[in-house]
Short mmCIF file of C-alpha atoms and ligand atoms in Angstrom, two decimals:
data_model
loop_
_atom_site.label_atom_id
_atom_site.label_comp_id
_atom_site.label_asym_id
_atom_site.label_seq_id
_atom_site.Cartn_x
_atom_site.Cartn_y
_atom_site.Cartn_z
CA MET A 1 175.30 -19.42 227.04
CA ALA A 2 177.20 -16.57 228.55
CA TYR A 3 175.36 -13.32 229.22
CA GLN A 4 178.01 -10.39 230.16
CA SER A 5 178.28 -7.48 229.84
CA ILE A 6 181.64 -6.27 227.85
CA TYR A 7 182.15 -2.40 227.18
CA PRO A 8 182.79 -1.93 223.63
CA TYR A 9 185.09 1.41 223.70
CA THR A 10 187.68 -0.56 225.93
CA GLY A 11 186.98 -4.52 225.22
CA GLU A 12 187.05 -4.62 229.20
CA LEU A 13 184.60 -7.38 230.99
CA LYS A 14 182.43 -5.69 233.13
CA LYS A 15 180.03 -8.26 234.27
CA THR A 16 178.90 -12.11 234.03
CA TYR A 17 175.67 -12.75 234.82
CA GLU A 18 174.48 -16.50 236.01
CA ASN A 19 171.79 -18.30 233.77
CA GLN A 20 168.81 -19.26 235.09
CA SER A 21 167.82 -22.84 235.87
CA ASP A 22 164.35 -24.73 235.08
CA GLU A 23 163.10 -24.28 238.04
CA TYR A 24 164.01 -20.68 237.74
CA VAL A 25 162.08 -20.31 234.76
CA GLU A 26 158.89 -22.70 236.46
CA ASP A 27 158.65 -20.25 239.74
CA LYS A 28 157.80 -16.95 236.95
CA LEU A 29 155.85 -18.75 234.29
CA GLN A 30 153.61 -20.07 237.18
CA LYS A 31 153.32 -16.01 238.27
CA ALA A 32 152.66 -14.76 234.68
CA ASP A 33 150.23 -17.75 233.84
CA ALA A 34 148.47 -16.58 237.45
CA LEU A 35 148.33 -13.09 236.66
CA TYR A 36 147.09 -13.76 233.03
CA HIS A 37 143.87 -15.44 234.87
CA GLU A 38 143.93 -12.54 237.50
CA TRP A 39 144.16 -9.94 235.02
CA ARG A 40 141.12 -11.53 233.07
CA ASN A 41 138.81 -10.30 235.78
CA GLN A 42 140.19 -7.12 236.07
CA PRO A 43 139.16 -3.18 234.35
CA LEU A 44 142.41 -1.98 232.68
CA ASP A 45 141.90 1.33 234.20
CA GLY A 46 144.76 0.34 237.19
CA ARG A 47 146.90 -1.05 234.94
CA ALA A 48 146.62 1.88 233.16
CA GLU A 49 147.84 3.88 236.95
CA ILE A 50 150.47 1.18 236.72
CA LEU A 51 152.33 1.70 233.93
CA HIS A 52 152.19 5.63 233.93
CA ALA A 53 154.32 4.91 237.00
CA VAL A 54 156.81 2.51 234.64
CA ALA A 55 157.32 5.55 232.68
CA ASP A 56 157.73 7.79 235.45
CA ASN A 57 160.45 5.76 237.60
CA LEU A 58 161.52 4.96 234.20
CA MET A 59 162.83 8.82 233.52
CA LYS A 60 163.53 9.47 237.05
CA HIS A 61 166.55 6.87 236.43
CA GLN A 62 167.00 8.00 232.63
CA ASP A 63 171.21 8.50 233.73
CA GLU A 64 171.74 5.16 235.91
CA LEU A 65 169.19 3.86 232.87
CA ALA A 66 171.35 5.20 229.85
CA LYS A 67 175.30 4.87 231.30
CA ALA A 68 174.03 0.92 231.56
CA MET A 69 173.24 0.60 227.89
CA VAL A 70 176.22 3.09 227.37
CA GLN A 71 178.24 -0.01 229.06
CA ASP A 72 176.69 -3.02 226.96
CA MET A 73 176.58 -2.26 224.13
CA GLY A 74 178.28 1.27 223.51
CA LYS A 75 175.92 3.66 222.45
CA LEU A 76 176.68 7.37 222.78
CA PHE A 77 175.48 8.65 226.33
CA GLY A 78 172.61 11.33 224.44
CA GLU A 79 170.92 8.86 222.54
CA ALA A 80 170.85 6.30 225.41
CA LYS A 81 168.70 8.61 227.43
CA ALA A 82 166.76 9.64 224.38
CA GLU A 83 165.85 5.77 223.89
CA VAL A 84 165.55 6.25 227.82
CA ALA A 85 162.53 8.69 227.09
CA LEU A 86 161.13 7.00 223.93
CA SER A 87 160.88 4.27 226.24
CA ALA A 88 158.44 5.64 228.79
CA MET A 89 157.13 7.70 225.63
CA ILE A 90 155.85 4.33 224.70
CA ALA A 91 154.60 3.00 228.00
CA ASN A 92 152.42 6.56 228.73
CA TRP A 93 150.79 6.41 225.25
CA TYR A 94 149.24 2.92 225.63
CA ALA A 95 148.42 3.47 229.42
CA ASP A 96 146.19 6.66 227.82
CA ASN A 97 145.37 5.04 225.02
CA ALA A 98 143.88 1.15 225.51
CA LYS A 99 140.58 2.17 226.56
CA ASP A 100 140.15 3.46 223.56
CA LEU A 101 142.19 0.76 221.18
CA LEU A 102 140.36 -2.05 222.30
CA ARG A 103 136.90 -0.61 222.28
CA PRO A 104 134.38 -3.24 221.03
CA GLN A 105 133.92 -2.78 217.41
CA ARG A 106 129.70 -3.49 216.99
CA VAL A 107 129.25 -5.05 213.59
CA TYR A 108 125.16 -5.37 211.64
CA THR A 109 124.26 -9.09 210.30
CA ILE A 110 121.34 -10.72 208.61
CA MET A 111 121.36 -12.70 212.05
CA GLY A 112 121.76 -10.25 214.78
CA ASP A 113 123.51 -7.85 216.63
CA ALA A 114 127.47 -8.49 216.65
CA HIS A 115 130.07 -7.64 217.75
CA TYR A 116 134.27 -7.86 218.71
CA GLU A 117 136.19 -7.57 221.16
CA TYR A 118 139.28 -7.87 222.01
CA HIS A 119 141.12 -10.06 224.86
CA SER A 120 144.25 -11.19 226.13
CA THR A 121 145.39 -15.18 225.38
CA GLY A 122 148.09 -15.63 227.89
CA VAL A 123 151.79 -15.29 228.49
CA ILE A 124 154.49 -13.67 225.61
CA MET A 125 157.56 -14.52 224.70
CA ALA A 126 159.74 -12.15 224.21
CA VAL A 127 163.34 -12.27 221.82
CA GLU A 128 164.93 -9.20 221.68
CA PRO A 129 167.85 -7.08 220.37
CA TRP A 130 170.54 -5.60 221.69
CA ASN A 131 170.51 -2.09 219.48
CA PHE A 132 167.65 -0.85 221.46
CA PRO A 133 167.41 -2.60 224.43
CA TYR A 134 164.80 -0.84 225.98
CA TYR A 135 162.55 0.69 223.33
CA GLN A 136 162.25 -3.21 221.94
CA VAL A 137 161.30 -4.28 225.06
CA MET A 138 158.52 -1.95 225.28
CA ARG A 139 156.53 -2.37 222.41
CA VAL A 140 155.95 -5.88 223.29
CA PHE A 141 155.06 -4.91 226.84
CA ALA A 142 153.45 -2.00 227.29
CA PRO A 143 150.44 -2.83 224.43
CA ASN A 144 150.71 -6.29 226.40
CA PHE A 145 150.46 -5.59 229.89
CA MET A 146 147.44 -2.79 228.67
CA LEU A 147 145.89 -6.15 226.92
CA GLY A 148 146.31 -8.32 229.83
CA ASN A 149 149.31 -10.50 228.50
CA PRO A 150 152.00 -10.57 230.98
CA VAL A 151 155.83 -11.19 229.22
CA MET A 152 158.73 -12.70 229.67
CA PHE A 153 161.79 -11.33 227.80
CA LYS A 154 165.32 -12.71 226.45
CA GLN A 155 167.71 -10.13 226.02
CA ALA A 156 170.64 -10.83 223.43
CA SER A 157 173.74 -12.04 225.91
CA SER A 158 175.80 -8.58 225.81
CA VAL A 159 172.36 -6.49 227.46
CA PRO A 160 172.19 -8.34 230.50
CA THR A 161 172.56 -5.14 232.68
CA THR A 162 170.08 -2.78 230.80
CA ALA A 163 167.82 -6.13 230.85
CA SER A 164 168.33 -6.44 234.11
CA LEU A 165 167.59 -2.71 235.08
CA LEU A 166 164.74 -2.12 232.81
CA GLU A 167 163.26 -5.43 234.68
CA LYS A 168 163.75 -3.89 238.49
CA TYR A 169 162.30 -0.23 237.70
CA THR A 170 159.51 -2.24 235.91
CA LEU A 171 158.64 -3.33 239.04
CA GLU A 172 159.75 -1.26 241.59
CA ALA A 173 157.01 0.66 239.84
CA GLY A 174 154.19 -0.91 240.55
CA ALA A 175 153.92 -3.57 237.86
CA PRO A 176 152.41 -6.95 239.59
CA GLU A 177 155.70 -9.58 239.58
CA GLY A 178 155.56 -11.84 236.80
CA SER A 179 154.44 -8.82 234.34
CA LEU A 180 157.69 -8.19 232.97
CA VAL A 181 160.30 -10.90 233.23
CA ASN A 182 164.15 -10.64 232.03
CA LEU A 183 165.34 -14.19 231.49
CA PHE A 184 168.91 -15.56 232.01
CA VAL A 185 168.18 -18.62 229.41
CA THR A 186 169.32 -21.12 226.90
CA TYR A 187 168.08 -21.19 223.38
CA ASP A 188 166.38 -24.49 224.01
CA GLN A 189 165.34 -23.55 227.15
CA ILE A 190 163.72 -20.67 224.85
CA GLU A 191 162.70 -23.47 222.86
CA LYS A 192 160.95 -25.30 226.32
CA ILE A 193 159.21 -21.92 226.62
CA ILE A 194 157.55 -21.77 223.36
CA ALA A 195 155.91 -25.04 223.66
CA ASP A 196 154.51 -24.27 227.57
CA PRO A 197 150.96 -24.45 226.62
CA ARG A 198 150.72 -21.39 229.36
CA VAL A 199 152.58 -19.13 226.69
CA SER A 200 150.25 -17.83 224.45
CA GLY A 201 152.55 -16.14 221.52
CA VAL A 202 156.34 -15.29 220.45
CA ALA A 203 157.54 -11.48 219.27
CA LEU A 204 161.04 -11.80 217.53
CA THR A 205 163.26 -8.66 217.05
CA GLY A 206 166.30 -9.71 215.08
CA SER A 207 168.73 -11.34 212.42
CA GLU A 208 167.09 -13.60 209.53
CA ARG A 209 168.82 -16.46 211.04
CA ALA A 210 167.11 -15.85 214.84
CA GLY A 211 163.74 -15.11 212.88
CA GLN A 212 163.57 -18.54 210.85
CA LYS A 213 164.63 -20.28 214.10
CA ILE A 214 161.72 -18.73 216.10
CA ALA A 215 159.47 -18.60 213.36
CA ALA A 216 159.86 -22.50 212.62
CA GLU A 217 159.67 -23.26 216.88
CA ALA A 218 156.32 -21.44 217.17
CA GLY A 219 154.41 -22.36 214.26
CA LYS A 220 155.70 -25.87 215.75
CA TYR A 221 153.94 -25.50 218.26
CA LEU A 222 151.11 -23.22 217.05
CA LYS A 223 151.64 -20.82 218.96
CA LYS A 224 150.94 -16.84 216.67
CA SER A 225 154.60 -14.62 216.19
CA THR A 226 156.17 -12.19 215.02
CA MET A 227 158.82 -10.94 213.61
CA GLU A 228 160.43 -7.41 213.13
CA LEU A 229 163.97 -8.37 211.14
CA GLY A 230 166.47 -7.00 209.04
CA GLY A 231 166.31 -4.27 206.57
CA SER A 232 168.17 -2.65 203.43
CA ASP A 233 165.80 0.28 203.66
CA PRO A 234 165.73 2.48 200.34
CA PHE A 235 166.34 6.34 200.34
CA ILE A 236 165.69 7.92 197.16
CA VAL A 237 165.97 11.28 195.70
CA LEU A 238 164.34 12.19 192.93
CA ASP A 239 165.58 14.61 190.24
CA ASP A 240 162.95 17.87 192.03
CA ALA A 241 164.42 16.89 195.86
CA ASP A 242 165.44 19.62 198.27
CA LEU A 243 169.09 18.79 198.82
CA ASP A 244 169.86 21.08 201.29
CA ASP A 245 166.52 20.55 203.53
CA ILE A 246 167.86 16.96 202.92
CA LYS A 247 171.29 17.19 204.12
CA LYS A 248 170.07 18.18 207.31
CA ILE A 249 169.16 14.70 207.78
CA LEU A 250 171.61 13.07 206.19
CA TYR A 251 173.61 12.15 209.19
CA MET A 252 171.19 10.54 211.42
CA ALA A 253 169.90 8.87 208.44
CA ARG A 254 172.52 6.35 208.14
CA LEU A 255 175.21 6.66 211.33
CA PHE A 256 172.57 7.17 214.16
CA ASN A 257 173.50 4.67 216.90
CA ALA A 258 177.14 3.94 214.71
CA GLY A 259 174.36 2.85 211.83
CA GLN A 260 173.46 -0.14 213.84
CA GLU A 261 169.82 0.30 212.93
CA CYS A 262 167.02 -2.17 210.97
CA THR A 263 165.91 1.14 209.29
CA SER A 264 168.59 2.78 209.10
CA ALA A 265 169.20 4.88 205.09
CA LYS A 266 171.58 1.85 204.27
CA ARG A 267 170.74 2.13 200.19
CA PHE A 268 171.06 6.08 198.90
CA ILE A 269 169.39 5.70 195.26
CA VAL A 270 169.68 8.77 193.94
CA THR A 271 168.57 9.90 190.41
CA GLU A 272 171.42 10.91 187.77
CA LYS A 273 170.72 14.87 188.09
CA ASN A 274 171.64 14.87 191.17
CA TYR A 275 173.97 12.20 192.23
CA ASP A 276 177.32 13.53 192.66
CA ARG A 277 176.29 16.93 194.61
CA PHE A 278 174.45 14.21 196.76
CA LEU A 279 177.79 11.86 196.80
CA GLU A 280 179.82 14.93 197.81
CA MET A 281 176.75 15.77 200.41
CA LEU A 282 176.88 12.99 202.21
CA LYS A 283 181.36 12.79 202.08
CA GLU A 284 180.74 16.26 203.74
CA GLU A 285 178.24 14.37 206.43
CA PHE A 286 179.81 11.16 207.11
CA SER A 287 183.75 13.65 207.37
CA LYS A 288 181.68 14.89 210.31
CA ALA A 289 181.66 11.66 212.18
CA LYS A 290 184.24 11.71 215.55
CA MET A 291 184.86 8.35 216.73
CA GLY A 292 185.65 8.58 220.50
CA ASP A 293 184.27 8.01 224.23
CA PRO A 294 180.57 7.00 224.02
CA MET A 295 179.92 9.37 227.41
CA ASN A 296 181.81 12.42 225.76
CA PRO A 297 179.06 14.88 223.97
CA LYS A 298 181.51 16.04 221.67
CA THR A 299 181.72 11.65 220.28
CA THR A 300 179.50 11.70 217.38
CA LEU A 301 180.06 7.68 215.71
CA ALA A 302 179.85 5.43 218.64
CA PRO A 303 182.11 1.98 218.63
CA LEU A 304 180.07 -0.85 217.56
CA SER A 305 178.20 -3.22 219.93
CA SER A 306 180.66 -5.88 220.22
CA LYS A 307 184.23 -6.96 218.85
CA SER A 308 182.67 -10.03 216.32
CA ALA A 309 179.96 -7.09 215.22
CA ALA A 310 183.14 -4.94 214.35
CA ASP A 311 184.96 -7.65 212.92
CA ASP A 312 182.22 -8.82 210.63
CA LEU A 313 181.47 -5.52 208.99
CA HIS A 314 185.17 -5.53 208.37
CA GLN A 315 184.76 -8.13 206.43
CA GLN A 316 182.13 -7.50 205.01
CA VAL A 317 183.29 -3.91 203.01
CA LYS A 318 186.63 -5.78 201.70
CA ASP A 319 184.24 -8.66 200.71
CA ALA A 320 182.42 -5.96 198.72
CA ILE A 321 185.12 -4.09 197.61
CA ALA A 322 186.51 -7.72 196.96
CA HIS A 323 183.99 -8.05 194.32
CA GLY A 324 183.71 -4.56 192.13
CA ALA A 325 182.94 -1.88 194.82
CA THR A 326 185.20 0.95 194.90
CA LEU A 327 185.56 2.51 198.93
CA ALA A 328 184.74 6.17 198.36
CA TYR A 329 184.59 7.56 201.83
CA GLY A 330 186.11 6.35 204.29
CA ASN A 331 189.44 4.68 206.01
CA LEU A 332 189.24 0.81 207.03
CA ASP A 333 192.58 0.95 208.60
CA ALA A 334 192.07 5.09 210.34
CA PRO A 335 193.27 5.29 213.25
CA THR A 336 190.93 4.00 216.68
CA PRO A 337 190.42 6.12 219.57
CA THR A 338 191.38 2.91 221.93
CA PRO A 339 193.48 -0.20 220.92
CA ASN A 340 190.49 -2.83 222.14
CA GLY A 341 187.53 -0.95 221.16
CA PHE A 342 185.46 -1.88 218.38
CA TRP A 343 185.52 0.05 215.98
CA MET A 344 184.45 0.59 211.92
CA PRO A 345 185.08 4.06 210.89
CA ALA A 346 181.83 5.37 208.81
CA VAL A 347 182.52 4.34 204.93
CA ILE A 348 180.90 4.93 201.57
CA LEU A 349 180.70 2.17 198.63
CA THR A 350 179.56 3.06 195.56
CA ASP A 351 179.09 0.41 192.23
CA VAL A 352 178.03 -1.67 194.21
CA THR A 353 176.84 -4.05 191.33
CA ARG A 354 173.50 -6.45 190.96
CA ASP A 355 176.32 -9.96 191.04
CA ASN A 356 177.83 -8.19 194.59
CA PRO A 357 176.66 -10.59 197.09
CA ALA A 358 177.00 -7.15 198.94
CA TYR A 359 174.19 -5.85 196.63
CA TYR A 360 171.48 -8.05 198.59
CA GLN A 361 173.43 -8.25 202.19
CA GLU A 362 172.20 -5.85 205.11
CA PHE A 363 175.74 -3.80 206.14
CA PHE A 364 174.55 -3.57 210.26
CA GLY A 365 177.05 -0.50 211.38
CA PRO A 366 178.05 3.15 209.53
CA VAL A 367 178.37 1.77 205.97
CA GLY A 368 176.48 3.70 203.47
CA VAL A 369 175.91 2.79 200.25
CA VAL A 370 175.01 4.85 197.34
CA TYR A 371 173.71 4.29 193.87
CA LYS A 372 173.13 5.94 190.80
CA VAL A 373 169.91 5.62 188.75
CA ALA A 374 168.65 7.32 185.50
CA ASP A 375 165.58 8.39 186.68
CA GLU A 376 162.25 7.36 189.51
CA GLU A 377 161.09 4.34 187.75
CA GLU A 378 164.09 2.90 188.03
CA ALA A 379 165.03 3.93 191.46
CA ILE A 380 161.60 2.20 192.17
CA LYS A 381 163.19 -1.20 190.50
CA LEU A 382 166.11 -0.49 192.58
CA ALA A 383 164.48 0.19 195.52
CA ASN A 384 161.98 -3.30 194.90
CA ASP A 385 165.13 -5.43 194.29
CA SER A 386 165.94 -6.22 197.81
CA HIS A 387 165.03 -9.55 200.30
CA TYR A 388 163.69 -6.96 203.12
CA GLY A 389 160.78 -4.76 202.86
CA LEU A 390 161.25 -2.95 206.29
CA GLY A 391 161.48 0.93 205.37
CA GLY A 392 162.24 3.89 203.83
CA GLN A 393 162.35 7.47 202.56
CA VAL A 394 161.81 9.13 199.74
CA PHE A 395 162.07 12.85 198.76
CA ALA A 396 160.00 14.62 195.61
CA GLY A 397 159.39 18.77 194.95
CA HIS A 398 156.42 18.12 196.79
CA SER A 399 155.41 15.37 199.17
CA LYS A 400 152.02 13.89 197.39
CA HIS A 401 154.66 13.13 194.92
CA ALA A 402 156.64 11.51 197.29
CA ALA A 403 153.50 10.10 198.39
CA GLU A 404 153.12 8.47 195.00
CA VAL A 405 156.38 6.81 194.21
CA ALA A 406 156.13 5.49 198.14
CA SER A 407 153.01 3.37 197.49
CA LYS A 408 154.93 1.54 194.86
CA ILE A 409 157.61 0.43 197.25
CA GLU A 410 156.76 -2.94 198.85
CA THR A 411 157.79 -1.65 202.29
CA GLY A 412 155.56 -1.73 205.37
CA ALA A 413 156.95 1.94 206.01
CA VAL A 414 158.09 5.11 204.04
CA TYR A 415 158.08 8.01 204.65
CA CYS A 416 157.94 11.16 202.20
CA ASN A 417 159.74 14.53 202.48
CA ASN A 418 160.26 13.87 206.36
CA PHE A 419 162.94 12.60 208.51
CA ARG A 420 161.86 9.05 210.05
CA GLY A 421 161.53 8.43 213.23
CA SER A 422 159.53 5.93 215.07
CA ILE A 423 156.66 7.30 217.36
CA PRO A 424 153.82 5.27 219.77
CA GLU A 425 151.23 5.59 217.42
CA LEU A 426 152.44 4.74 214.13
CA GLN A 427 153.17 1.18 213.92
CA PHE A 428 155.94 -0.73 212.42
CA GLY A 429 157.29 -3.94 210.78
CA GLY A 430 157.74 -5.21 207.73
CA VAL A 431 157.43 -7.52 204.53
CA LYS A 432 159.24 -9.76 202.40
CA ASN A 433 162.10 -11.60 204.95
CA SER A 434 162.01 -8.47 207.05
CA GLY A 435 159.44 -10.69 208.91
CA TYR A 436 155.75 -9.90 210.01
CA GLY A 437 153.44 -8.96 212.08
CA ARG A 438 153.43 -5.26 213.36
CA GLU A 439 154.30 -3.92 216.73
CA LEU A 440 153.29 0.39 218.04
CA GLY A 441 150.51 1.88 217.43
CA ARG A 442 146.36 -0.17 217.22
CA ALA A 443 148.36 -3.19 215.59
CA GLY A 444 151.33 -3.51 218.32
CA ILE A 445 148.31 -4.24 220.93
CA LEU A 446 145.69 -6.22 218.85
CA ALA A 447 149.23 -8.44 217.73
CA PHE A 448 148.55 -11.26 220.70
CA ALA A 449 144.74 -10.47 221.13
CA ASN A 450 141.91 -12.32 220.87
CA GLU A 451 139.44 -10.55 218.61
CA GLN A 452 136.56 -11.97 219.97
CA MET A 453 133.35 -12.48 217.68
CA ILE A 454 130.02 -12.29 219.69
CA MET A 455 126.67 -12.68 217.60
CA ARG A 456 123.45 -11.85 219.99
CA ASN A 457 119.48 -12.37 219.08
CA PRO A 458 117.98 -9.06 219.75
CA TYR A 459 114.53 -11.11 219.83
CA ASP A 460 115.85 -14.30 221.52
CA LYS A 461 114.28 -16.96 219.54
CA ILE A 462 115.53 -18.79 216.36
CA ASP A 463 113.60 -17.31 213.12
CA LEU A 464 115.66 -19.22 210.70
CA ASN A 465 114.94 -17.02 208.18
CA HIS A 466 117.59 -14.79 209.35
CA THR A 467 120.18 -16.66 210.84
CA ILE A 468 120.05 -19.35 207.13
CA GLY A 469 122.78 -17.12 206.12
CA GLY A 470 124.51 -18.42 208.21
CA PHE A 471 124.86 -21.81 206.72
CA VAL A 472 125.33 -21.45 203.16
P1 NAP B 1 170.28 -11.99 216.71
O1 NAP B 1 171.11 -12.42 216.72
O2 NAP B 1 169.46 -12.34 215.30
O3 NAP B 1 169.85 -11.83 218.33
C1 NAP B 1 168.59 -11.07 218.09
C2 NAP B 1 167.76 -12.13 219.61
O4 NAP B 1 167.58 -13.36 218.66
C3 NAP B 1 169.31 -12.01 220.34
O5 NAP B 1 168.45 -11.68 221.57
C4 NAP B 1 169.64 -13.14 220.48
O6 NAP B 1 170.15 -13.67 221.94
C5 NAP B 1 168.29 -14.34 220.12
N1 NAP B 1 168.65 -15.34 219.29
C6 NAP B 1 169.09 -15.33 218.42
N2 NAP B 1 169.02 -16.79 218.10
C7 NAP B 1 168.56 -17.22 218.47
C8 NAP B 1 168.02 -18.96 219.27
N3 NAP B 1 168.35 -19.52 218.10
N4 NAP B 1 167.42 -19.10 220.03
C9 NAP B 1 166.72 -18.79 220.96
N5 NAP B 1 166.82 -17.11 220.13
C10 NAP B 1 167.87 -16.91 219.84
O7 NAP B 1 170.55 -9.95 216.14
P2 NAP B 1 171.18 -9.44 216.19
O8 NAP B 1 172.23 -9.16 215.74
O9 NAP B 1 171.18 -8.78 218.27
O10 NAP B 1 170.42 -7.84 216.36
C11 NAP B 1 170.41 -7.49 214.69
C12 NAP B 1 169.89 -7.58 213.92
O11 NAP B 1 167.98 -7.07 214.17
C13 NAP B 1 169.60 -6.74 212.24
O12 NAP B 1 169.29 -7.60 211.31
C14 NAP B 1 168.55 -5.37 212.86
O13 NAP B 1 167.97 -5.13 211.05
C15 NAP B 1 167.33 -6.68 213.09
N6 NAP B 1 166.55 -5.44 213.91
C16 NAP B 1 165.56 -5.49 213.30
C17 NAP B 1 164.21 -4.55 213.92
C18 NAP B 1 163.04 -4.20 213.53
O14 NAP B 1 161.96 -3.74 214.37
N7 NAP B 1 162.51 -4.48 212.45
C19 NAP B 1 164.70 -3.32 214.96
C20 NAP B 1 165.88 -4.35 215.39
C21 NAP B 1 167.23 -4.60 215.16
P3 NAP B 1 171.64 -13.98 221.45
O15 NAP B 1 172.22 -12.69 221.99
O16 NAP B 1 171.53 -14.73 223.05
O17 NAP B 1 172.91 -15.33 220.31
#
């Protein structure tokens, strides 16, 4: 497997990185494991200071880090800078809050005084995607750093420069060697790492295909795992929703990061009453998409991350149309800003029926699919008729009403009458084929913790009348 940085705007190969040997991996694993044992005996205050320094260092190098992301996967420079800032925010949040999040919890029992303590478990192997190369790694690294689990990570092979810079600036800020290890390794080497007894857990963010493979390996070696997989999130617009308000966020809802976001609004589900106006509004917003140089602040639609991503998405849209969908907006053959860039214009599909394979697929790029439904009940039914269950948004006249509808949606999160955003304190994750486990928030720091129960007899003498409950 080649770790290569290819600039999506021009298609030019910028740099190839050598794969690392088994000896290199073993050396890093030894250091990470030694650090895990050392950290077990240390309070976490020192690590909080280091994590704040990591956040500061990322911000100090924000432009360089953002440019690397532009070069590796084509993200707009402005969005790339925002991602660096969000990654620093996550680091700061866990540095500030880990102590509280990990505070022992007291439990009153008939056997005596009990409490739960939260301990580290060992080295975590993280396999991460290219679409948010810093943010995704930080979601695993920051909580585990505070808990005391070193993290080894394999980023997608298309974003090697961002992966190495993240490691470099984290270590430069004072994080000890072994606390965050970037790996340029093969799938076989990943499996060997997962099998290693020094590794206690596996975190994957990526496609269903990768999730099935990595979850199977984690299961084979009895390693705890979290799977953050794809999504086809519903964006539900009910009869009494305020369309003018919704208009403010429509572009971001689907075209942020060129639509390559797991929680993008992939299915707009609109009641009959608002359908025509909503579709016109969406077309108007999509017509503002300006493909071009990702470094130019006037560009609003970046190229896709790779040639295969662009080719596959073009084909997926053509297949959807061949099976009866209507291309309601956009032109697949629109002129492209560069001849060899990885371009996909913004398009809107309607009339995607249940017998169209596209109905159950995730479109990972600037493709909006709009569905017309009779009423709220049908909207909920359609939203739940999906193999995925990651996120979603509901818009109604009142957020209380939207929240009632949200409770009926089978996904890991729903935003009501609001824009969708990821912040450190809000947990993230899905159900169904969108995976299992949660990152961020308190759940994120407990994902790979040993939640240890300790029971203490305050009388120091065994009294079976009190302990017998434990045997039945
Ligand atoms: P991907 O092809 O599954 O790749 C994800 C990572 O898995 C990459 O590092 C990839 O490495 C690695 N990988 C794939 N197969 C592997 C195997 N057999 N053994 C070891 N590693 C393997 O996914 P992607 O195309 O990069 O990302 C897009 C998908 O991620 C979408 O479905 C999106 O919805 C989902 N996503 C989910 C979330 C979430 O939080 N739920 C967030 C972002 C993205 P290589 O690059 O070397 O193949």
